[in-house]
Tab-separated table of C-alpha atoms in Angstrom:
chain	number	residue	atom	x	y	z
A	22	UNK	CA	16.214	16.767	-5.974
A	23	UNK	CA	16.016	13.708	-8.562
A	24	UNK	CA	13.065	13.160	-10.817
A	25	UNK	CA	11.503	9.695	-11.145
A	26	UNK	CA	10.600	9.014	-14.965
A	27	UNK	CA	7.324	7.148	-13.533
A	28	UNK	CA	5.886	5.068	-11.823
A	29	UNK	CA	2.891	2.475	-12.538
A	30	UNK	CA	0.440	1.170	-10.546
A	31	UNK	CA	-1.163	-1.979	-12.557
A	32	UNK	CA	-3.107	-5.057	-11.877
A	33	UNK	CA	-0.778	-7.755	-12.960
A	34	UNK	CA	-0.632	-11.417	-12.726
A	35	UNK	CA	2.997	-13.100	-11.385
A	36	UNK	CA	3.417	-16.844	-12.053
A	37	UNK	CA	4.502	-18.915	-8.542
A	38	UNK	CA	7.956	-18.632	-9.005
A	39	UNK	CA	8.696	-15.109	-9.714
A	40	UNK	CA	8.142	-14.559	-6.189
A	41	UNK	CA	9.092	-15.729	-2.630
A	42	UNK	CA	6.278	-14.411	-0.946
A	43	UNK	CA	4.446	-16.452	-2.829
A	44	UNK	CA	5.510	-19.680	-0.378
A	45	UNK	CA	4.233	-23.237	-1.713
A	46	UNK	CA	0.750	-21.800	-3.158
A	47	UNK	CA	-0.004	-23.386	-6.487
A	48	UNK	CA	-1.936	-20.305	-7.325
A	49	UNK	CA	-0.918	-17.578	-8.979
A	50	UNK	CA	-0.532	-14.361	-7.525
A	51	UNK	CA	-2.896	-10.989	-8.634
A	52	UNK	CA	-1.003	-8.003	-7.256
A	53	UNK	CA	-1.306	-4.147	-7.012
A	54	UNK	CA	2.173	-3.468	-8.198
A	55	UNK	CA	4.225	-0.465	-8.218
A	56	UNK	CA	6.750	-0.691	-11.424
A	57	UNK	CA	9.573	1.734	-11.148
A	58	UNK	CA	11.640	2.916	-13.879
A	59	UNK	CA	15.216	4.039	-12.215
A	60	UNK	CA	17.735	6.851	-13.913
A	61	UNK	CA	17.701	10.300	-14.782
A	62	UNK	CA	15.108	11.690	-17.100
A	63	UNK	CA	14.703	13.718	-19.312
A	64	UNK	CA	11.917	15.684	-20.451
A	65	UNK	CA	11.294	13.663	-23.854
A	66	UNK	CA	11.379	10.051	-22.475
A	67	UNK	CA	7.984	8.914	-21.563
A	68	UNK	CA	6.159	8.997	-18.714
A	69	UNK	CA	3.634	6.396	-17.207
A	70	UNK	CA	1.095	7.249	-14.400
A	71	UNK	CA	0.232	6.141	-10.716
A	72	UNK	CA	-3.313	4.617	-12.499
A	73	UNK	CA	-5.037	5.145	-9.079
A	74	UNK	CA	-4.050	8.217	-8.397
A	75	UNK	CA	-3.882	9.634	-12.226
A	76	UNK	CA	-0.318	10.922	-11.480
A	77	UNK	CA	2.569	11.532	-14.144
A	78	UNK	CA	4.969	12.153	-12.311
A	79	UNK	CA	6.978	11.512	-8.742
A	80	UNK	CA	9.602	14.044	-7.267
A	81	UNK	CA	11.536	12.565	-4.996
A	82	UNK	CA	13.395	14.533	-2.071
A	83	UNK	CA	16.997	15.392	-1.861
A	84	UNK	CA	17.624	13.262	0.756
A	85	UNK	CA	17.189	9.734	0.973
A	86	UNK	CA	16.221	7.951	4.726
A	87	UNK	CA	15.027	10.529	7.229
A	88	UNK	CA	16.714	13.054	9.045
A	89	UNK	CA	16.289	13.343	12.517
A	90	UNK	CA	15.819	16.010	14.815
A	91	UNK	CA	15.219	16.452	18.744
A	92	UNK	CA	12.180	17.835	19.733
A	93	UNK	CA	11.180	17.886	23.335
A	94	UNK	CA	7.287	16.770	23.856
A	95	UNK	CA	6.391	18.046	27.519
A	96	UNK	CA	2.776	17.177	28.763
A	97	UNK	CA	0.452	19.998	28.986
A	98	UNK	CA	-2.984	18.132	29.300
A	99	UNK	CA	-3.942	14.244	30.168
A	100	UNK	CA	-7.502	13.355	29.562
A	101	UNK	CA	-9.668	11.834	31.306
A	102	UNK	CA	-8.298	13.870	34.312
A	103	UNK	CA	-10.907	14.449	36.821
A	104	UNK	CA	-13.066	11.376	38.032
A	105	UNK	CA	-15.835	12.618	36.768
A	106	UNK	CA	-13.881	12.559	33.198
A	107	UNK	CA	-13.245	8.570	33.452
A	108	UNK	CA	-17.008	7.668	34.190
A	109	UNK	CA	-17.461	10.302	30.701
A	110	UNK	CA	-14.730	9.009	28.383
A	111	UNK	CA	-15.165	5.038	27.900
A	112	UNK	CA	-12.719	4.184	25.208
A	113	UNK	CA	-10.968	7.660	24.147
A	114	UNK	CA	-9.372	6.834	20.618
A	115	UNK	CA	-8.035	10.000	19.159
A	116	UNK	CA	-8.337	13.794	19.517
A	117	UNK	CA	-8.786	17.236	17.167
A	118	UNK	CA	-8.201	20.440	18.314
A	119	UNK	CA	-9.572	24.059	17.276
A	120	UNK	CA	-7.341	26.868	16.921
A	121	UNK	CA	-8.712	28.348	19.799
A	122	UNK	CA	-6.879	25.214	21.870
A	123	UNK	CA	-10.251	23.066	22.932
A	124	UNK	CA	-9.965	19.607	22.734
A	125	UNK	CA	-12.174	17.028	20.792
A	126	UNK	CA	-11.801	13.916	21.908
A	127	UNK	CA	-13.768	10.810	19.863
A	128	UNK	CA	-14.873	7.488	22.408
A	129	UNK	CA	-15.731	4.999	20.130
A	130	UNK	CA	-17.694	2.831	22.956
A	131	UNK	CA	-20.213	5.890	23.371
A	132	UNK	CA	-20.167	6.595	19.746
A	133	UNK	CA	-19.875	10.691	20.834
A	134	UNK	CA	-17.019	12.860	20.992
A	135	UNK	CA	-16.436	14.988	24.423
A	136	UNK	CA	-15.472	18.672	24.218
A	137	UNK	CA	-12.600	20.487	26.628
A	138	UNK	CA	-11.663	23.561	26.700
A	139	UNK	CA	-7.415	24.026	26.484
A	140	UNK	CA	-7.026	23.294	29.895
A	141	UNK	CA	-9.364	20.040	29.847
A	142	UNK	CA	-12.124	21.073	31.768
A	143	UNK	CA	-15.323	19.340	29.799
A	144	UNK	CA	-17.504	21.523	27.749
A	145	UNK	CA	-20.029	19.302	25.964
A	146	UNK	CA	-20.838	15.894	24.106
A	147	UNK	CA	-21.680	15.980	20.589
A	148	UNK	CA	-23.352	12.905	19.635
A	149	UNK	CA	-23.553	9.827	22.454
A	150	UNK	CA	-27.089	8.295	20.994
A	151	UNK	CA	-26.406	5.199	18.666
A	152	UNK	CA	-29.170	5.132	15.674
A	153	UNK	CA	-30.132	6.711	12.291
A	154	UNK	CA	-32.345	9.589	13.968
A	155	UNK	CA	-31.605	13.415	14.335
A	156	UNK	CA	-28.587	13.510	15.940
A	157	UNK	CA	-27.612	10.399	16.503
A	158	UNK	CA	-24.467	8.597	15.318
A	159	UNK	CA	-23.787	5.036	13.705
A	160	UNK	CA	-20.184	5.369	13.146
A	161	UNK	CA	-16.969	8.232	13.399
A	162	UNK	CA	-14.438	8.079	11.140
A	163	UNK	CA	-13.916	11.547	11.222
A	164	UNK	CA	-15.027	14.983	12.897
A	165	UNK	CA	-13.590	19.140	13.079
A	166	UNK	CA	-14.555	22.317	13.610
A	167	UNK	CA	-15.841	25.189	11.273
A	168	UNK	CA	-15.210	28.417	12.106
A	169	UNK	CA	-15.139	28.697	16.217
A	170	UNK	CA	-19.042	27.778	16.197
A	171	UNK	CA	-19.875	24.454	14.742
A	172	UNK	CA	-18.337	20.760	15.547
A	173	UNK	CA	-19.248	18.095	12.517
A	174	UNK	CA	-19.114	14.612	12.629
A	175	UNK	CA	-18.227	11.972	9.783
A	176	UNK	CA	-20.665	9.155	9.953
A	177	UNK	CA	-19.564	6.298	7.364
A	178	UNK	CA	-22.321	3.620	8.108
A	179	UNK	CA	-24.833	5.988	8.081
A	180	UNK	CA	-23.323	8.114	5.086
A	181	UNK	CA	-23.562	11.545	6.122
A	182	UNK	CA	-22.295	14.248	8.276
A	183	UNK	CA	-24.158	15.668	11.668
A	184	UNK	CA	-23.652	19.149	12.726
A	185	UNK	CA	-23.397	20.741	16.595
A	186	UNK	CA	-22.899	24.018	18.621
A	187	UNK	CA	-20.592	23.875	20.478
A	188	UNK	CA	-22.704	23.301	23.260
A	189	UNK	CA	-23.602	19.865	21.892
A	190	UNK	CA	-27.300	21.016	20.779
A	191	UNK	CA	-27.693	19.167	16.993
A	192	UNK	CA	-28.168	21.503	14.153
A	193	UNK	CA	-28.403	19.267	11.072
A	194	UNK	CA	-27.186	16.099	8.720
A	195	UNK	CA	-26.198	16.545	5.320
A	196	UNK	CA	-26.392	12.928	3.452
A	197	UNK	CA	-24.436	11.586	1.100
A	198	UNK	CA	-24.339	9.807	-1.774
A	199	UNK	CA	-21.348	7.741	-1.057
A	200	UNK	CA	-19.505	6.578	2.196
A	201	UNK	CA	-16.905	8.239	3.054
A	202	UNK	CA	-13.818	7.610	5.272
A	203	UNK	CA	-12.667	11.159	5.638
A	204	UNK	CA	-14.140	14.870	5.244
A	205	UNK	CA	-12.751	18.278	5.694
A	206	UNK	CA	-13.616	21.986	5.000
A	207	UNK	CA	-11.371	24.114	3.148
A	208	UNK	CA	-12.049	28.014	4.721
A	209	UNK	CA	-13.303	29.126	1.791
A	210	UNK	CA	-16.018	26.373	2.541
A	211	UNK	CA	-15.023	24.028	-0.161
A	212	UNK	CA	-15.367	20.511	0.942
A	213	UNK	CA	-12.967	17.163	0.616
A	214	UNK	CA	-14.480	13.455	0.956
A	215	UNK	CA	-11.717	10.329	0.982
A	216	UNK	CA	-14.549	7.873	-0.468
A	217	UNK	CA	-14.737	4.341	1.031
A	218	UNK	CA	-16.079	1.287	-0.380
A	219	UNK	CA	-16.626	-0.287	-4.291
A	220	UNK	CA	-16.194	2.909	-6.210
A	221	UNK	CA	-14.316	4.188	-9.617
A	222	UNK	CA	-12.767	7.477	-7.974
A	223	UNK	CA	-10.967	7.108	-4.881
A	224	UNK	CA	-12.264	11.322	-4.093
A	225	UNK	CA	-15.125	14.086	-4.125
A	226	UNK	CA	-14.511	17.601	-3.773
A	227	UNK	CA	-17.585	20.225	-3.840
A	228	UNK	CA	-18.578	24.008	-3.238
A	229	UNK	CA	-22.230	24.620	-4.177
A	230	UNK	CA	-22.958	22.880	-7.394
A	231	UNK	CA	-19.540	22.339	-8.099
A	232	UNK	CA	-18.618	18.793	-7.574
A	233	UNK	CA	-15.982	17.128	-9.150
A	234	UNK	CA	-14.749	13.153	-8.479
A	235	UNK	CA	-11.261	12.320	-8.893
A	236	UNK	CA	-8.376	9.931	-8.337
A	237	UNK	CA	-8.975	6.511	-10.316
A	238	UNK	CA	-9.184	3.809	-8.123
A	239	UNK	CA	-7.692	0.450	-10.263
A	240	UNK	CA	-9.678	-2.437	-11.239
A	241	UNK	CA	-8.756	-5.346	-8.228
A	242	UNK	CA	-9.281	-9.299	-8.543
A	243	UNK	CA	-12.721	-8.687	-7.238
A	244	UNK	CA	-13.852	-4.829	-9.021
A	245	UNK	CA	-12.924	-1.953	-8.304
A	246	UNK	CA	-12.462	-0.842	-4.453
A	247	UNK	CA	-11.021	1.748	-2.751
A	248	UNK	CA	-9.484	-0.274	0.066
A	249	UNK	CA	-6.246	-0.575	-1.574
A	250	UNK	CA	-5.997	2.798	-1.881
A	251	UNK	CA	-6.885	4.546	0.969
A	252	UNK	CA	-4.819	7.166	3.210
A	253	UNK	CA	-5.256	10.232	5.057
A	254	UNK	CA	-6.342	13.269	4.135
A	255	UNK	CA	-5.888	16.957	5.492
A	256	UNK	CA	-6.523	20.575	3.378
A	257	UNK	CA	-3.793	23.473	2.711
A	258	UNK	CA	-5.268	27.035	1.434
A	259	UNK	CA	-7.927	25.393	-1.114
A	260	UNK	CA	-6.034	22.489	-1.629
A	261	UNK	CA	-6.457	18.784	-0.775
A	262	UNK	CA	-3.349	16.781	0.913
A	263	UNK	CA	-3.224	12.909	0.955
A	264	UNK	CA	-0.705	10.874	2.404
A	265	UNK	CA	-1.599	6.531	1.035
A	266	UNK	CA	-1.363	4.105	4.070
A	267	UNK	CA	0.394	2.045	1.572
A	268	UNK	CA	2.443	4.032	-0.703
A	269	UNK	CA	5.327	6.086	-0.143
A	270	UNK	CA	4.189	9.585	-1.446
A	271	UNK	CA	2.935	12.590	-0.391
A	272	UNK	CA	-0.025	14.460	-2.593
A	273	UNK	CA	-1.420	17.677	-3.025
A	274	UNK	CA	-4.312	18.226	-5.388
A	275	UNK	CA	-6.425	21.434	-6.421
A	276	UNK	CA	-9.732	22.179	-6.458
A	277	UNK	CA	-10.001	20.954	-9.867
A	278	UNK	CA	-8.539	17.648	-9.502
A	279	UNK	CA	-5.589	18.524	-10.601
A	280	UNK	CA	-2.130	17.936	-9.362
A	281	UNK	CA	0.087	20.725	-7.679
A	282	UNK	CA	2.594	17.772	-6.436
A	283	UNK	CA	3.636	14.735	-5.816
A	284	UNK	CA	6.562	13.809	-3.744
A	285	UNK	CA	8.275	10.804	-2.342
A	286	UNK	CA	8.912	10.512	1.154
A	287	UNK	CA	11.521	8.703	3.351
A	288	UNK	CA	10.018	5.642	2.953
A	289	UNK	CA	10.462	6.002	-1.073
A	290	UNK	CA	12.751	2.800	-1.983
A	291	UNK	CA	12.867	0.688	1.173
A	292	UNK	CA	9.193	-0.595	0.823
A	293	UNK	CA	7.489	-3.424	-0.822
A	294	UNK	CA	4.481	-2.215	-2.762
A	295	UNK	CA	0.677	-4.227	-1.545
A	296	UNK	CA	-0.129	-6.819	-3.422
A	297	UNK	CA	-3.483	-9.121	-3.202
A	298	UNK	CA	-3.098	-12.782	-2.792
A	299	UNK	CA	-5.047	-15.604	-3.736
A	300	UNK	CA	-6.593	-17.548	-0.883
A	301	UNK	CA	-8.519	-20.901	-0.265
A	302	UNK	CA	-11.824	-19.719	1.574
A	303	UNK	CA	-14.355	-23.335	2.028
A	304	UNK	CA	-13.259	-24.448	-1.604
A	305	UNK	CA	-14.006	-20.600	-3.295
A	306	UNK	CA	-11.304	-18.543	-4.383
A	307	UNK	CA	-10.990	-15.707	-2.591
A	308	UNK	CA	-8.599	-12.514	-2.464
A	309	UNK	CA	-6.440	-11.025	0.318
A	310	UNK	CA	-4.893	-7.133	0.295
A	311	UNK	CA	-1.712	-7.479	1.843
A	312	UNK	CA	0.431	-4.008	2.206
A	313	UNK	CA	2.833	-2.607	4.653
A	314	UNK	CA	1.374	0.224	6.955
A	315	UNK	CA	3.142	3.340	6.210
A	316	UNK	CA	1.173	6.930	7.208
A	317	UNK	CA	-1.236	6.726	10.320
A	318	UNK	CA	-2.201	10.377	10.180
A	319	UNK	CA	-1.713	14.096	8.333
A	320	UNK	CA	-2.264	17.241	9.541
A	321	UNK	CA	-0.959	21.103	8.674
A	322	UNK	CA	0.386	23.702	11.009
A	323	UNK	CA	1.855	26.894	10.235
A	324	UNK	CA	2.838	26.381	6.734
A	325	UNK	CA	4.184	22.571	7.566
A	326	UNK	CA	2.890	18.857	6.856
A	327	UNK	CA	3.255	16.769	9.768
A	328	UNK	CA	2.560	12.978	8.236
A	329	UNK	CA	2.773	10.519	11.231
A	330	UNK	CA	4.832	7.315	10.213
A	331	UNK	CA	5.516	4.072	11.339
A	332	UNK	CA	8.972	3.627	11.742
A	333	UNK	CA	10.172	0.483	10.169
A	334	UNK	CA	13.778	0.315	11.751
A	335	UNK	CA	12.567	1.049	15.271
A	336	UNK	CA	9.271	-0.067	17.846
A	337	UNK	CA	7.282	3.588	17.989
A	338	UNK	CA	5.847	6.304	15.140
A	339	UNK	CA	7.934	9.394	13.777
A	340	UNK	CA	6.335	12.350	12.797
A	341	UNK	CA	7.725	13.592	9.087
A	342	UNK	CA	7.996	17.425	8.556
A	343	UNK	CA	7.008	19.008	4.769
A	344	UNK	CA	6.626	22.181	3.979
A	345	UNK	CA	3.258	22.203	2.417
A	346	UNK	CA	3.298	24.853	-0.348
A	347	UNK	CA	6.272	22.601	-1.901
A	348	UNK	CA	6.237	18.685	-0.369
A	349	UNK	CA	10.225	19.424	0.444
A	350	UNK	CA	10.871	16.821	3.299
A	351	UNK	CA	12.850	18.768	5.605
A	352	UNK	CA	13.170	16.307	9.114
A	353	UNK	CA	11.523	13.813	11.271
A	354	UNK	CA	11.146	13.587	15.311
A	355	UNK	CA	10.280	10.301	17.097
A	356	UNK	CA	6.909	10.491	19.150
A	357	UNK	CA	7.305	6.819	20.542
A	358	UNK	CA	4.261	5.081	21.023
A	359	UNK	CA	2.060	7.721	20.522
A	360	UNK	CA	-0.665	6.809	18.671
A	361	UNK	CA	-3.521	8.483	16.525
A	362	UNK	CA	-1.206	11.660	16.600
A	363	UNK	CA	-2.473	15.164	15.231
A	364	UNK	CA	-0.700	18.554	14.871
A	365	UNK	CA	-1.996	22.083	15.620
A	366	UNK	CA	-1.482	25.114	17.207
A	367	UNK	CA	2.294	23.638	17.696
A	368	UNK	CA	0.667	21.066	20.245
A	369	UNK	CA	0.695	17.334	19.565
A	370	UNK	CA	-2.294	15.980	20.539
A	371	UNK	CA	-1.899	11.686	20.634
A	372	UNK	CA	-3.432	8.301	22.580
A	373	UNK	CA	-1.131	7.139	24.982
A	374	UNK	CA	-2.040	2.976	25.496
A	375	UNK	CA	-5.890	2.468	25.425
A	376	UNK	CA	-6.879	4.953	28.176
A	377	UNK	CA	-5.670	8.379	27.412
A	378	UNK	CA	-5.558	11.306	25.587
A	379	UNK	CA	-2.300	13.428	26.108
A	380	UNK	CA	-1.595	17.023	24.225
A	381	UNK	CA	2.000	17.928	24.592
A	382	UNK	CA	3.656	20.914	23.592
A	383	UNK	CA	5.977	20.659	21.161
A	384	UNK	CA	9.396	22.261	21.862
């Protein structure tokens, strides 16, 4: 597998004509660039680092473009189902699953998610009450499942996390000091916040007292926010894995902050990196974060990272396979227009248009 010697991630400023995406604008353009320095290296030449992300250095895969592979996907459960489940699920957005196969489905319009069991008969409703009080919920940006006993809920407006039985009843909140756009639970109870908004580090991970912020997020036209930078975020063993909606890489850090690896994926080479552009808003300057989508969603699965793409080429997502103790790309498998897609328990659990919720197994 090749070696890039680095990569840097930089505000810079481009004069109007170094550029065509820069049209007729008499402005000049302030840009989150990613500078790559091609060829082999060696271990003596210099390195320069991924500033947001505090990386060194980038391994890319053996392979270049993705390889594909056909995988069947035949439907095992379609919810809403019953009648009764389409008066109960209003706008059903994505889904988690347990490894005991019961379903978690988030509806945004109710601001709840609705419990199945694995063969989609309902269970419960965790949340469903819009407001700050004991369990209610202002936003979801993310939920799972501790153990086979407790369903949690990521609330970003209201910065904090609720906590249910299974059987819905509320158990607690846990606030925050920061909003965050993702959460997860290691097993060994060490915990994993993406963190949203005007901050310095772009993560938090804690156990006890132990709490340690990482990932710098780079100073933008406007300070320093995390919106550039943002991604999606799963856990391996103790570890943290990120896949960047905007960058072609695939990270895994440890508890420490510290990186185990960093790999490119297919998408290394054939992408432009986000840049922010100068815009006219009422006579005041303003700034717009333009990037191309990459990742929609990470999970882990029996020793593999599933990151779901979007597929440049083609209409519809792929699904990239990693093994996660490594990052080694190994293939890809189309999903089509599956959306929202999540991996577990060799199920694929997906939204299918705006009214469903479809687990297929994976074959």
């Amino acid at each position: 597998m090749g070696l890039l010697c680095g990569v840097l991630l930089r505000t810079i400023m481009i004069p109007e004509k170094a550029g065509s995406l820069l049209g007729d604008k008499s402005a000049l353009l302030v840009a989150i660039a990613l500078v790559f320095w091609g060829g082999a290296c060696s271990s003596d030449q210099e390195t320069h680092s991924v500033e947001m992300l505090s990386l060194s250095n980038i391994d890319l895969q053996s392979t270049s473009g993705r390889v594909w592979s056909e995988v069947r996907l035949r439907e095992l459960v379609r919810l809403p189902g019953e009648a009764e489940d389409r008066d109960l699920i209003f706008t059903p957005t994505a889904a988690r699953a347990d490894r005991q196969g019961n379903i978690y489905v988030v509806d945004l319009h109710a601001v709840a998610i609705h419990g199945f069991d694995s063969a989609g008969s309902y269970v419960a409703t965790y949340g469903g009450n819009i407001g700050a009080g004991p369990g209610e919920l202002m936003s979801i940006v993310d939920l799972g499942i501790i153990g086979d006993s407790t369903v949690y809920i990521v609330d970003e407006n209201a910065q904090r996390i609720s906590y249910f039985g299974l059987d819905g009843a509320f158990l607690r909140s846990e606030v925050l000091e920061f909003s965050p756009v993702s959460h997860q639970f290691t097993s060994g109870g060490r915990s994993y916040s993406l963190v949203g908004g005007l901050t310095d580090h772009l993560f938090e991970t804690s156990k006890g007292a132990d709490i340690v912020p990482f990932g710098i997020v780079p100073q933008a036209p406007h300070g320093r926010s995390s919106s550039c930078c943002l991604g999606f975020t799963t856990t391996f063993g103790n570890n943290l894995l990120f896949a960047p909606h905007y960058f072609p890489i695939l990270v895994q850090y440890k508890p420490d902050g510290t990186i185990e690896y960093v790999r490119g994926t297919p998408d290394w080479g054939t992408v432009e990196p986000p840049k922010w552009e100068t815009v006219g808003m009422g006579g005041m300057q303003g700034y717009s974060f333009v990037g191309q989508s990459l990742h929609e969603a990470i999970s882990v699965d029996e020793g593999k990272v599933y990151v779901f793409a979007y597929v440049t080429s083609e209409p519809g997502y792929a699904v990239d396979v990693y093994d996660a103790q490594t990052g080694t790309y190994e293939y890809s498998f189309r999903i089509g227009e599956i959306e929202n897609a999540y991996m577990l328990n060799q199920r694929l659990y997906g939204r299918e248009g705006d009214t469903a919720i479809v687990v297929y197994a994976v074959e």
